[in-house]
Tab-separated table of C-alpha atoms in Angstrom:
chain	number	residue	atom	x	y	z
A	1	UNK	CA	-88.838	108.127	-120.474
A	2	UNK	CA	-85.703	106.336	-119.318
A	3	UNK	CA	-83.267	109.030	-118.203
A	4	UNK	CA	-80.261	106.788	-117.550
A	5	UNK	CA	-79.422	103.327	-118.860
A	6	UNK	CA	-76.512	101.651	-117.090
A	7	UNK	CA	-74.328	98.936	-118.608
A	8	UNK	CA	-72.484	97.406	-115.631
A	9	UNK	CA	-69.525	95.084	-116.119
A	10	UNK	CA	-70.324	92.844	-113.143
A	11	UNK	CA	-73.201	91.953	-110.848
A	12	UNK	CA	-72.132	93.559	-107.584
A	13	UNK	CA	-71.269	96.737	-109.463
A	14	UNK	CA	-74.785	96.749	-110.872
A	15	UNK	CA	-76.490	96.589	-107.482
A	16	UNK	CA	-73.973	99.133	-106.216
A	17	UNK	CA	-74.998	101.787	-108.744
A	18	UNK	CA	-78.692	100.853	-108.591
A	19	UNK	CA	-78.709	101.607	-104.861
A	20	UNK	CA	-77.211	105.079	-105.397
A	21	UNK	CA	-79.669	105.894	-108.193
A	22	UNK	CA	-82.625	104.966	-105.966
A	23	UNK	CA	-81.248	106.829	-102.947
A	24	UNK	CA	-80.817	109.962	-105.023
A	25	UNK	CA	-84.262	110.105	-106.536
A	26	UNK	CA	-84.457	107.893	-109.642
A	27	UNK	CA	-86.800	104.911	-109.701
A	28	UNK	CA	-84.670	101.990	-110.861
A	29	UNK	CA	-85.030	98.443	-112.166
A	30	UNK	CA	-82.063	96.099	-112.408
A	31	UNK	CA	-81.794	93.255	-114.922
A	32	UNK	CA	-79.515	90.262	-114.664
A	33	UNK	CA	-78.256	90.110	-118.232
A	34	UNK	CA	-79.745	91.717	-121.335
A	35	UNK	CA	-83.549	91.970	-121.028
A	36	UNK	CA	-85.957	90.455	-123.533
A	37	UNK	CA	-87.004	92.732	-126.381
A	38	UNK	CA	-90.616	92.922	-125.176
A	39	UNK	CA	-89.720	93.743	-121.562
A	40	UNK	CA	-91.791	96.684	-120.335
A	41	UNK	CA	-89.946	99.294	-118.260
A	42	UNK	CA	-91.547	102.268	-116.534
A	43	UNK	CA	-88.688	103.454	-114.312
A	44	UNK	CA	-86.397	106.490	-114.561
A	45	UNK	CA	-83.316	104.277	-114.767
A	46	UNK	CA	-82.437	100.744	-115.799
A	47	UNK	CA	-79.297	98.877	-114.786
A	48	UNK	CA	-78.178	95.930	-116.925
A	49	UNK	CA	-75.710	93.713	-115.107
A	50	UNK	CA	-73.290	91.850	-117.351
A	51	UNK	CA	-70.356	89.607	-116.586
A	52	UNK	CA	-67.942	91.358	-118.925
A	53	UNK	CA	-65.098	92.518	-116.691
A	54	UNK	CA	-62.744	89.555	-117.035
A	55	UNK	CA	-63.850	87.846	-120.248
A	56	UNK	CA	-62.125	88.161	-123.664
A	57	UNK	CA	-62.299	91.688	-125.104
A	58	UNK	CA	-64.313	90.741	-128.169
A	59	UNK	CA	-67.006	89.103	-126.031
A	60	UNK	CA	-67.119	92.056	-123.637
A	61	UNK	CA	-67.584	94.459	-126.537
A	62	UNK	CA	-70.260	92.309	-128.171
A	63	UNK	CA	-72.520	91.935	-125.129
A	64	UNK	CA	-72.038	95.601	-124.166
A	65	UNK	CA	-73.202	96.661	-127.628
A	66	UNK	CA	-76.186	94.312	-127.331
A	67	UNK	CA	-77.078	95.991	-124.038
A	68	UNK	CA	-76.725	99.399	-125.694
A	69	UNK	CA	-79.038	98.364	-128.531
A	70	UNK	CA	-81.721	97.303	-126.040
A	71	UNK	CA	-81.418	100.580	-124.108
A	72	UNK	CA	-81.715	102.577	-127.336
A	73	UNK	CA	-84.849	100.611	-128.259
A	74	UNK	CA	-86.423	101.847	-125.014
A	75	UNK	CA	-85.616	105.512	-125.665
A	76	UNK	CA	-82.759	105.806	-123.186
A	77	UNK	CA	-81.511	109.403	-122.976
A	78	UNK	CA	-78.064	108.788	-121.442
A	79	UNK	CA	-75.862	105.678	-121.390
A	80	UNK	CA	-73.656	105.020	-118.363
A	81	UNK	CA	-70.877	102.405	-118.664
A	82	UNK	CA	-70.274	101.335	-115.065
A	83	UNK	CA	-67.057	99.681	-113.846
A	84	UNK	CA	-65.466	99.217	-110.442
A	85	UNK	CA	-64.320	102.144	-108.287
A	86	UNK	CA	-60.865	100.518	-108.265
A	87	UNK	CA	-60.964	100.446	-112.092
A	88	UNK	CA	-60.139	96.689	-112.160
A	89	UNK	CA	-58.712	96.764	-115.654
A	90	UNK	CA	-55.055	96.270	-116.531
A	91	UNK	CA	-53.340	97.235	-119.778
A	92	UNK	CA	-55.002	94.165	-121.284
A	93	UNK	CA	-58.393	94.988	-119.783
A	94	UNK	CA	-61.837	95.617	-121.182
A	95	UNK	CA	-62.739	99.127	-120.036
A	96	UNK	CA	-60.952	100.815	-122.934
A	97	UNK	CA	-62.255	98.565	-125.721
A	98	UNK	CA	-65.845	98.696	-124.435
A	99	UNK	CA	-65.679	102.478	-124.062
A	100	UNK	CA	-64.369	102.842	-127.613
A	101	UNK	CA	-67.123	100.582	-128.969
A	102	UNK	CA	-69.869	102.498	-127.145
A	103	UNK	CA	-68.518	105.850	-128.329
A	104	UNK	CA	-68.439	104.623	-131.911
A	105	UNK	CA	-71.950	103.154	-131.735
A	106	UNK	CA	-73.321	106.401	-130.308
A	107	UNK	CA	-71.463	108.553	-132.854
A	108	UNK	CA	-69.544	110.330	-130.101
A	109	UNK	CA	-65.857	111.263	-129.796
A	110	UNK	CA	-65.504	112.075	-126.098
A	111	UNK	CA	-66.584	110.708	-122.737
A	112	UNK	CA	-65.507	110.981	-119.124
A	113	UNK	CA	-63.681	108.605	-116.776
A	114	UNK	CA	-64.869	108.913	-113.170
A	115	UNK	CA	-64.359	105.863	-110.919
A	116	UNK	CA	-64.264	107.832	-107.640
A	117	UNK	CA	-66.480	106.910	-104.684
A	118	UNK	CA	-65.269	109.029	-101.739
A	119	UNK	CA	-67.747	107.510	-99.259
A	120	UNK	CA	-65.887	104.210	-99.684
A	121	UNK	CA	-62.422	105.758	-99.791
A	122	UNK	CA	-61.971	105.801	-103.589
A	123	UNK	CA	-60.719	109.207	-104.700
A	124	UNK	CA	-58.978	110.597	-107.769
A	125	UNK	CA	-56.338	113.318	-107.469
A	126	UNK	CA	-54.314	114.678	-110.395
A	127	UNK	CA	-55.625	111.723	-112.381
A	128	UNK	CA	-54.305	109.127	-109.923
A	129	UNK	CA	-56.701	106.699	-108.258
A	130	UNK	CA	-56.409	106.211	-104.500
A	131	UNK	CA	-57.827	103.528	-102.189
A	132	UNK	CA	-58.133	105.261	-98.830
A	133	UNK	CA	-54.697	106.863	-98.357
A	134	UNK	CA	-52.836	104.540	-100.745
A	135	UNK	CA	-52.255	104.770	-104.454
A	136	UNK	CA	-54.194	102.042	-106.234
A	137	UNK	CA	-50.933	100.369	-107.267
A	138	UNK	CA	-49.766	100.254	-103.640
A	139	UNK	CA	-53.094	99.045	-102.218
A	140	UNK	CA	-54.149	95.393	-101.834
A	141	UNK	CA	-55.530	95.685	-105.383
A	142	UNK	CA	-51.995	95.154	-106.666
A	143	UNK	CA	-52.516	91.457	-105.834
A	144	UNK	CA	-56.009	91.059	-107.322
A	145	UNK	CA	-56.223	87.472	-108.689
A	146	UNK	CA	-57.833	88.473	-112.007
A	147	UNK	CA	-56.929	92.139	-112.512
A	148	UNK	CA	-53.779	93.019	-110.540
A	149	UNK	CA	-53.533	96.812	-110.537
A	150	UNK	CA	-49.903	97.907	-110.917
A	151	UNK	CA	-50.542	101.448	-112.192
A	152	UNK	CA	-52.561	104.244	-110.552
A	153	UNK	CA	-52.692	106.701	-113.455
A	154	UNK	CA	-56.114	106.577	-115.066
A	155	UNK	CA	-54.823	108.441	-118.113
A	156	UNK	CA	-52.093	105.871	-118.691
A	157	UNK	CA	-54.426	102.948	-118.040
A	158	UNK	CA	-56.952	104.228	-120.584
A	159	UNK	CA	-54.384	104.971	-123.264
A	160	UNK	CA	-52.728	101.554	-122.796
A	161	UNK	CA	-55.951	99.663	-123.497
A	162	UNK	CA	-57.785	101.903	-125.960
A	163	UNK	CA	-57.341	103.733	-129.257
A	164	UNK	CA	-57.751	107.354	-128.126
A	165	UNK	CA	-56.125	110.094	-126.058
A	166	UNK	CA	-56.772	110.864	-122.394
A	167	UNK	CA	-56.955	114.241	-120.652
A	168	UNK	CA	-57.663	115.516	-117.155
A	169	UNK	CA	-59.870	117.929	-115.232
A	170	UNK	CA	-58.352	118.430	-111.786
A	171	UNK	CA	-60.031	118.947	-108.428
A	172	UNK	CA	-58.963	122.606	-108.496
A	173	UNK	CA	-60.812	123.029	-111.779
A	174	UNK	CA	-63.872	121.232	-110.408
A	175	UNK	CA	-63.898	123.673	-107.495
A	176	UNK	CA	-64.522	126.458	-110.028
A	177	UNK	CA	-68.021	125.120	-110.612
A	178	UNK	CA	-70.319	123.508	-113.149
A	179	UNK	CA	-70.012	126.097	-115.933
A	180	UNK	CA	-66.224	125.997	-115.814
A	181	UNK	CA	-66.177	122.189	-115.955
A	182	UNK	CA	-68.620	122.118	-118.890
A	183	UNK	CA	-66.388	124.568	-120.762
A	184	UNK	CA	-63.291	122.455	-120.013
A	185	UNK	CA	-65.014	119.296	-121.274
A	186	UNK	CA	-65.931	121.079	-124.498
A	187	UNK	CA	-62.406	122.510	-124.903
A	188	UNK	CA	-60.705	119.153	-124.316
A	189	UNK	CA	-63.059	117.497	-126.787
A	190	UNK	CA	-62.142	120.068	-129.444
A	191	UNK	CA	-58.469	119.302	-128.721
A	192	UNK	CA	-59.066	115.676	-129.692
A	193	UNK	CA	-59.228	114.231	-126.175
A	194	UNK	CA	-61.424	111.128	-126.080
A	195	UNK	CA	-61.332	110.192	-122.379
A	196	UNK	CA	-61.506	112.989	-119.828
A	197	UNK	CA	-60.430	111.805	-116.388
A	198	UNK	CA	-62.239	113.683	-113.616
A	199	UNK	CA	-60.696	114.182	-110.191
A	200	UNK	CA	-63.009	113.753	-107.198
A	201	UNK	CA	-62.103	114.142	-103.536
A	202	UNK	CA	-65.561	114.762	-102.092
A	203	UNK	CA	-69.222	114.123	-102.836
A	204	UNK	CA	-69.501	117.802	-103.812
A	205	UNK	CA	-67.146	117.070	-106.704
A	206	UNK	CA	-69.467	114.247	-107.827
A	207	UNK	CA	-72.457	116.601	-107.731
A	208	UNK	CA	-70.571	119.091	-109.919
A	209	UNK	CA	-69.618	116.280	-112.310
A	210	UNK	CA	-73.224	115.114	-112.580
A	211	UNK	CA	-74.571	118.558	-113.385
A	212	UNK	CA	-71.788	119.194	-115.913
A	213	UNK	CA	-72.254	115.888	-117.758
A	214	UNK	CA	-76.026	115.309	-117.619
A	215	UNK	CA	-76.455	115.997	-121.348
A	216	UNK	CA	-73.600	113.774	-122.549
A	217	UNK	CA	-74.760	110.727	-124.489
A	218	UNK	CA	-72.160	108.506	-122.811
A	219	UNK	CA	-70.519	108.717	-119.407
A	220	UNK	CA	-68.319	106.110	-117.747
A	221	UNK	CA	-67.340	105.578	-114.149
A	222	UNK	CA	-67.916	103.854	-110.841
A	223	UNK	CA	-71.118	104.270	-108.883
A	224	UNK	CA	-70.132	107.622	-107.339
A	225	UNK	CA	-70.859	109.602	-110.488
A	226	UNK	CA	-74.457	108.338	-110.340
A	227	UNK	CA	-75.005	110.382	-107.172
A	228	UNK	CA	-74.392	113.593	-109.095
A	229	UNK	CA	-76.200	112.481	-112.244
A	230	UNK	CA	-79.302	111.297	-110.391
A	231	UNK	CA	-79.524	114.597	-108.519
A	232	UNK	CA	-79.011	116.522	-111.741
A	233	UNK	CA	-81.809	114.603	-113.462
A	234	UNK	CA	-84.195	115.036	-110.517
A	235	UNK	CA	-83.251	118.624	-109.608
A	236	UNK	CA	-82.113	117.447	-106.188
A	237	UNK	CA	-85.313	115.536	-105.335
A	238	UNK	CA	-84.630	113.112	-102.492
A	239	UNK	CA	-85.008	109.395	-102.986
A	240	UNK	CA	-86.832	109.091	-99.679
A	241	UNK	CA	-86.981	105.757	-97.889
A	242	UNK	CA	-85.652	102.597	-99.503
A	243	UNK	CA	-88.117	100.843	-101.771
A	244	UNK	CA	-90.150	98.484	-99.595
A	245	UNK	CA	-90.669	96.184	-102.597
A	246	UNK	CA	-87.014	95.181	-102.266
A	247	UNK	CA	-87.109	94.341	-98.546
A	248	UNK	CA	-85.637	90.868	-97.883
A	249	UNK	CA	-88.058	87.949	-97.886
A	250	UNK	CA	-88.612	85.456	-95.087
A	251	UNK	CA	-86.694	82.202	-94.961
A	252	UNK	CA	-83.265	80.876	-94.136
A	253	UNK	CA	-80.066	82.653	-95.145
A	254	UNK	CA	-76.627	81.623	-96.388
A	255	UNK	CA	-73.376	83.586	-96.681
A	256	UNK	CA	-71.119	82.776	-99.647
A	257	UNK	CA	-67.738	84.452	-100.050
A	258	UNK	CA	-65.425	84.062	-103.022
A	259	UNK	CA	-63.664	87.427	-102.823
A	260	UNK	CA	-60.061	87.585	-101.638
A	261	UNK	CA	-60.031	91.351	-101.083
A	262	UNK	CA	-58.522	92.839	-97.937
A	263	UNK	CA	-61.931	93.909	-96.567
A	264	UNK	CA	-63.603	90.579	-97.303
A	265	UNK	CA	-60.787	88.820	-95.458
A	266	UNK	CA	-61.565	91.004	-92.439
A	267	UNK	CA	-65.294	90.337	-92.806
A	268	UNK	CA	-64.761	86.583	-92.967
A	269	UNK	CA	-62.556	86.630	-89.859
A	270	UNK	CA	-65.072	88.780	-87.979
A	271	UNK	CA	-68.057	86.639	-88.935
A	272	UNK	CA	-66.261	83.322	-88.380
A	273	UNK	CA	-65.707	84.272	-84.740
A	274	UNK	CA	-69.461	84.182	-84.069
A	275	UNK	CA	-71.128	82.101	-86.783
A	276	UNK	CA	-70.733	78.583	-88.241
A	277	UNK	CA	-68.225	78.628	-91.092
A	278	UNK	CA	-66.780	76.256	-93.678
A	279	UNK	CA	-63.582	76.979	-95.629
A	280	UNK	CA	-63.488	75.478	-99.122
A	281	UNK	CA	-60.438	73.272	-99.636
A	282	UNK	CA	-59.275	74.120	-103.165
A	283	UNK	CA	-57.474	70.780	-103.433
A	284	UNK	CA	-60.840	69.022	-103.173
A	285	UNK	CA	-62.529	71.017	-105.956
A	286	UNK	CA	-59.852	71.055	-108.660
A	287	UNK	CA	-60.926	67.641	-109.948
A	288	UNK	CA	-64.494	67.552	-111.278
A	289	UNK	CA	-65.322	64.168	-109.724
A	290	UNK	CA	-63.907	65.131	-106.326
A	291	UNK	CA	-65.772	68.429	-106.532
A	292	UNK	CA	-69.196	66.821	-106.853
A	293	UNK	CA	-68.539	64.575	-103.860
A	294	UNK	CA	-67.251	67.529	-101.855
A	295	UNK	CA	-70.437	69.500	-102.601
A	296	UNK	CA	-72.448	66.804	-100.858
A	297	UNK	CA	-70.209	67.156	-97.805
A	298	UNK	CA	-70.796	70.916	-97.738
A	299	UNK	CA	-74.566	70.499	-98.152
A	300	UNK	CA	-74.680	68.054	-95.249
A	301	UNK	CA	-72.757	70.543	-93.110
A	302	UNK	CA	-75.179	73.352	-94.057
A	303	UNK	CA	-78.133	71.151	-93.083
A	304	UNK	CA	-76.564	70.565	-89.670
A	305	UNK	CA	-76.421	74.339	-89.025
A	306	UNK	CA	-80.180	74.852	-89.498
A	307	UNK	CA	-81.750	76.890	-86.706
A	308	UNK	CA	-78.579	78.744	-85.704
A	309	UNK	CA	-78.946	82.470	-84.946
A	310	UNK	CA	-76.587	83.525	-87.741
A	311	UNK	CA	-76.467	81.948	-91.177
A	312	UNK	CA	-73.656	79.552	-92.075
A	313	UNK	CA	-70.734	80.915	-94.070
A	314	UNK	CA	-69.087	79.037	-96.946
A	315	UNK	CA	-65.925	80.752	-98.127
A	316	UNK	CA	-62.992	80.467	-100.510
A	317	UNK	CA	-61.591	83.762	-99.227
A	318	UNK	CA	-57.864	83.707	-98.487
A	319	UNK	CA	-55.139	86.236	-97.802
A	320	UNK	CA	-52.577	87.325	-100.399
A	321	UNK	CA	-49.930	84.814	-99.301
A	322	UNK	CA	-52.249	81.809	-99.373
A	323	UNK	CA	-53.774	82.960	-102.669
A	324	UNK	CA	-50.322	83.099	-104.237
A	325	UNK	CA	-49.577	79.572	-103.035
A	326	UNK	CA	-52.852	78.274	-104.488
A	327	UNK	CA	-52.224	79.953	-107.833
A	328	UNK	CA	-48.656	78.612	-108.006
A	329	UNK	CA	-49.818	75.099	-107.212
A	330	UNK	CA	-52.848	74.858	-109.481
A	331	UNK	CA	-52.656	77.878	-111.807
A	332	UNK	CA	-54.680	81.054	-111.306
A	333	UNK	CA	-57.261	80.380	-114.025
A	334	UNK	CA	-57.782	76.732	-113.110
A	335	UNK	CA	-58.179	77.480	-109.404
A	336	UNK	CA	-60.558	80.381	-110.060
A	337	UNK	CA	-62.718	78.256	-112.374
A	338	UNK	CA	-62.854	75.407	-109.853
A	339	UNK	CA	-64.006	77.712	-107.060
A	340	UNK	CA	-66.623	79.386	-109.285
A	341	UNK	CA	-67.952	75.999	-110.360
A	342	UNK	CA	-68.127	74.930	-106.707
A	343	UNK	CA	-70.283	77.937	-105.859
A	344	UNK	CA	-72.428	77.275	-108.931
A	345	UNK	CA	-73.100	73.663	-107.991
A	346	UNK	CA	-73.715	74.611	-104.383
A	347	UNK	CA	-76.193	77.316	-105.373
A	348	UNK	CA	-77.933	74.925	-107.772
A	349	UNK	CA	-78.505	72.510	-104.884
A	350	UNK	CA	-79.645	75.266	-102.529
A	351	UNK	CA	-82.333	76.445	-104.989
A	352	UNK	CA	-84.499	73.569	-103.798
A	353	UNK	CA	-83.917	74.231	-100.077
A	354	UNK	CA	-85.508	76.605	-97.577
A	355	UNK	CA	-82.795	79.191	-98.187
A	356	UNK	CA	-84.260	82.351	-99.689
A	357	UNK	CA	-81.670	84.963	-98.664
A	358	UNK	CA	-78.198	84.850	-100.225
A	359	UNK	CA	-75.472	87.159	-98.904
A	360	UNK	CA	-72.601	87.025	-101.385
A	361	UNK	CA	-69.124	88.598	-101.393
A	362	UNK	CA	-67.226	89.130	-104.644
A	363	UNK	CA	-68.254	90.214	-108.124
A	364	UNK	CA	-67.490	86.924	-109.857
A	365	UNK	CA	-69.150	84.865	-107.129
A	366	UNK	CA	-72.208	87.135	-107.117
A	367	UNK	CA	-72.556	86.728	-110.869
A	368	UNK	CA	-72.446	82.947	-110.567
A	369	UNK	CA	-75.020	82.905	-107.763
A	370	UNK	CA	-77.456	85.308	-109.457
A	371	UNK	CA	-77.275	83.476	-112.780
A	372	UNK	CA	-77.654	80.053	-111.188
A	373	UNK	CA	-80.695	81.148	-109.207
A	374	UNK	CA	-82.232	82.392	-112.458
A	375	UNK	CA	-83.073	85.831	-111.091
A	376	UNK	CA	-83.597	87.963	-114.197
A	377	UNK	CA	-84.530	91.278	-112.593
A	378	UNK	CA	-84.677	92.835	-109.129
A	379	UNK	CA	-86.440	95.354	-106.979
A	380	UNK	CA	-83.884	97.506	-105.178
A	381	UNK	CA	-84.335	97.393	-101.405
A	382	UNK	CA	-82.770	98.965	-98.291
A	383	UNK	CA	-79.060	99.764	-98.228
A	384	UNK	CA	-76.885	97.611	-95.959
A	385	UNK	CA	-73.684	99.586	-96.596
A	386	UNK	CA	-72.939	102.321	-99.149
A	387	UNK	CA	-73.267	100.695	-102.560
A	388	UNK	CA	-74.704	97.418	-101.238
A	389	UNK	CA	-78.513	97.134	-101.046
A	390	UNK	CA	-80.736	94.155	-100.456
A	391	UNK	CA	-82.454	93.280	-103.737
A	392	UNK	CA	-85.453	91.021	-104.307
A	393	UNK	CA	-86.334	89.037	-107.395
A	394	UNK	CA	-89.298	90.398	-109.331
A	395	UNK	CA	-90.548	86.929	-110.269
A	396	UNK	CA	-88.963	84.768	-107.531
A	397	UNK	CA	-89.207	84.996	-103.716
A	398	UNK	CA	-85.435	85.315	-103.409
A	399	UNK	CA	-83.409	88.115	-101.816
A	400	UNK	CA	-79.762	88.855	-102.542
A	401	UNK	CA	-77.099	91.036	-100.976
A	402	UNK	CA	-74.337	91.189	-103.600
A	403	UNK	CA	-71.201	92.801	-102.208
A	404	UNK	CA	-68.139	93.970	-104.137
A	405	UNK	CA	-64.982	92.692	-102.503
A	406	UNK	CA	-63.842	95.804	-100.667
A	407	UNK	CA	-67.292	97.206	-99.784
A	408	UNK	CA	-68.912	97.158	-96.349
A	409	UNK	CA	-67.519	97.257	-92.820
A	410	UNK	CA	-66.067	94.300	-90.902
A	411	UNK	CA	-69.450	93.355	-89.426
A	412	UNK	CA	-71.253	93.444	-92.786
A	413	UNK	CA	-72.370	89.793	-92.918
A	414	UNK	CA	-74.019	89.918	-89.489
A	415	UNK	CA	-75.565	93.369	-89.994
A	416	UNK	CA	-77.167	92.252	-93.247
A	417	UNK	CA	-79.184	89.787	-91.187
A	418	UNK	CA	-79.632	91.537	-87.837
A	419	UNK	CA	-80.657	94.992	-89.072
A	420	UNK	CA	-83.203	93.691	-91.575
A	421	UNK	CA	-85.339	91.313	-89.542
A	422	UNK	CA	-87.942	89.404	-91.535
C-alpha cells in the first residue's frame, strides 16, 4: 500500500523530497510527470514531479488534480503537496490555489503549511520564513527572476493567494510534544482555520510535525516535513544505505546551470576556476535563428573538452545586477524562455552523444532537461548534498543530479563527480 503520494511543483523539488523519503525508511519511486494509468507501483511512496510552480493558476490546478486522481487510483493513504523551502510563490502564485483545489477534491477543510528545512538553513519562526539568518524578504530570494519574494509571513502569503484563513502553531507549542500539537491542529480546524502554518527551528520539530500529522489526508510543505512523516510511517526504521539501483551510470558528464540563485552563483564561480566553462550569451539566443546557430557553437566547444578530468560547464547563471540588466533589455519572460529553449535544444543534441550523466542547477532548467531526455521515472540513488541525490532512469541508462538553486555547497559540481566514481 502506498503510504505517501507526493505532488511536487517542480523537478528538483521532487528529487529533493524523494531523497529524504528514502533516507528515512520509505522505498520510493519518482515519476517525471503524471504516470500512465496502468503503471505498476510497489513502493511505500511515489513522487510525481510536475512543472506547475510558475505556470498559469488554472493549468497548475488542473495537472495537480490529475496527479491526485492517479494517486487515489493506486490507494494512496496520504497526499503531500510539495513546494520549495523558500515558498517561491508571490501573492499571484500557485501554492494557494493548488492547495484549495486539493482540499476540495479530498473533502477536507484544513491542512498544514510547513516549508522549513533546517539542515539547509530554512526555518520558520512565529510564522515567518527565514533563509539562514535573514528573513525571506531580505534574502537573495527577493530578486528571484520568476517569483520575487517580498513578504516573509507565510500566513499573509497564503491568505493573499487563496480563499481560506491561516493560523499558526509556534515553536514553543511544538516543544510541548506530539499530543499537544495534534490537539492544536484539531482546535484550529474547528475554529475555521484552513491553513495551519507550523514553525520549525530544528529537525526535532519536523519529527514532531510528522508524528502529529501522519493521519491527515493532505499535508503541504517543503521536503523537511517528509523526514518526520517518513519516520512516523516507519516507526523510526532507518533507510540504511542509499539505493544502489540509483548509482550513477558510466559515461561522460555535463554540467548545466540555469539558476541565478546566490548559492549557484558561488558554485559556478568555484567550478569555473578548475573546469572548462562556457557562459551563454543571452543576446545570441533571443532570436530563434541565431539560437540554433549558437547551439552548434556550444556543441563544438563541448566536443573539444572531451577527456578533461572535470565535465564542461554550460551556464546562464548571473548575479542580481546582471540579471536585472538582461531583464530590462529583453524582458524577463522573453529572456527566460530563450534560455530555457537553449538548454532544451542543447539537451536534445546531447541525447545522441556519449554523455550519460547530467548535473543540472535550477528547477526550471532541470525540468527542461529531464523532459527533453524523456526520462519518465527514476531510481533514487546516493545523496550528494542534503536534498540532492543522484537518480537513474528506470528505462534509460541516464543519471541526473537535479539541484534546486540554493542547495548544495560551493564545491557541489565537482563533488558530484569526484565522490561517485563510476
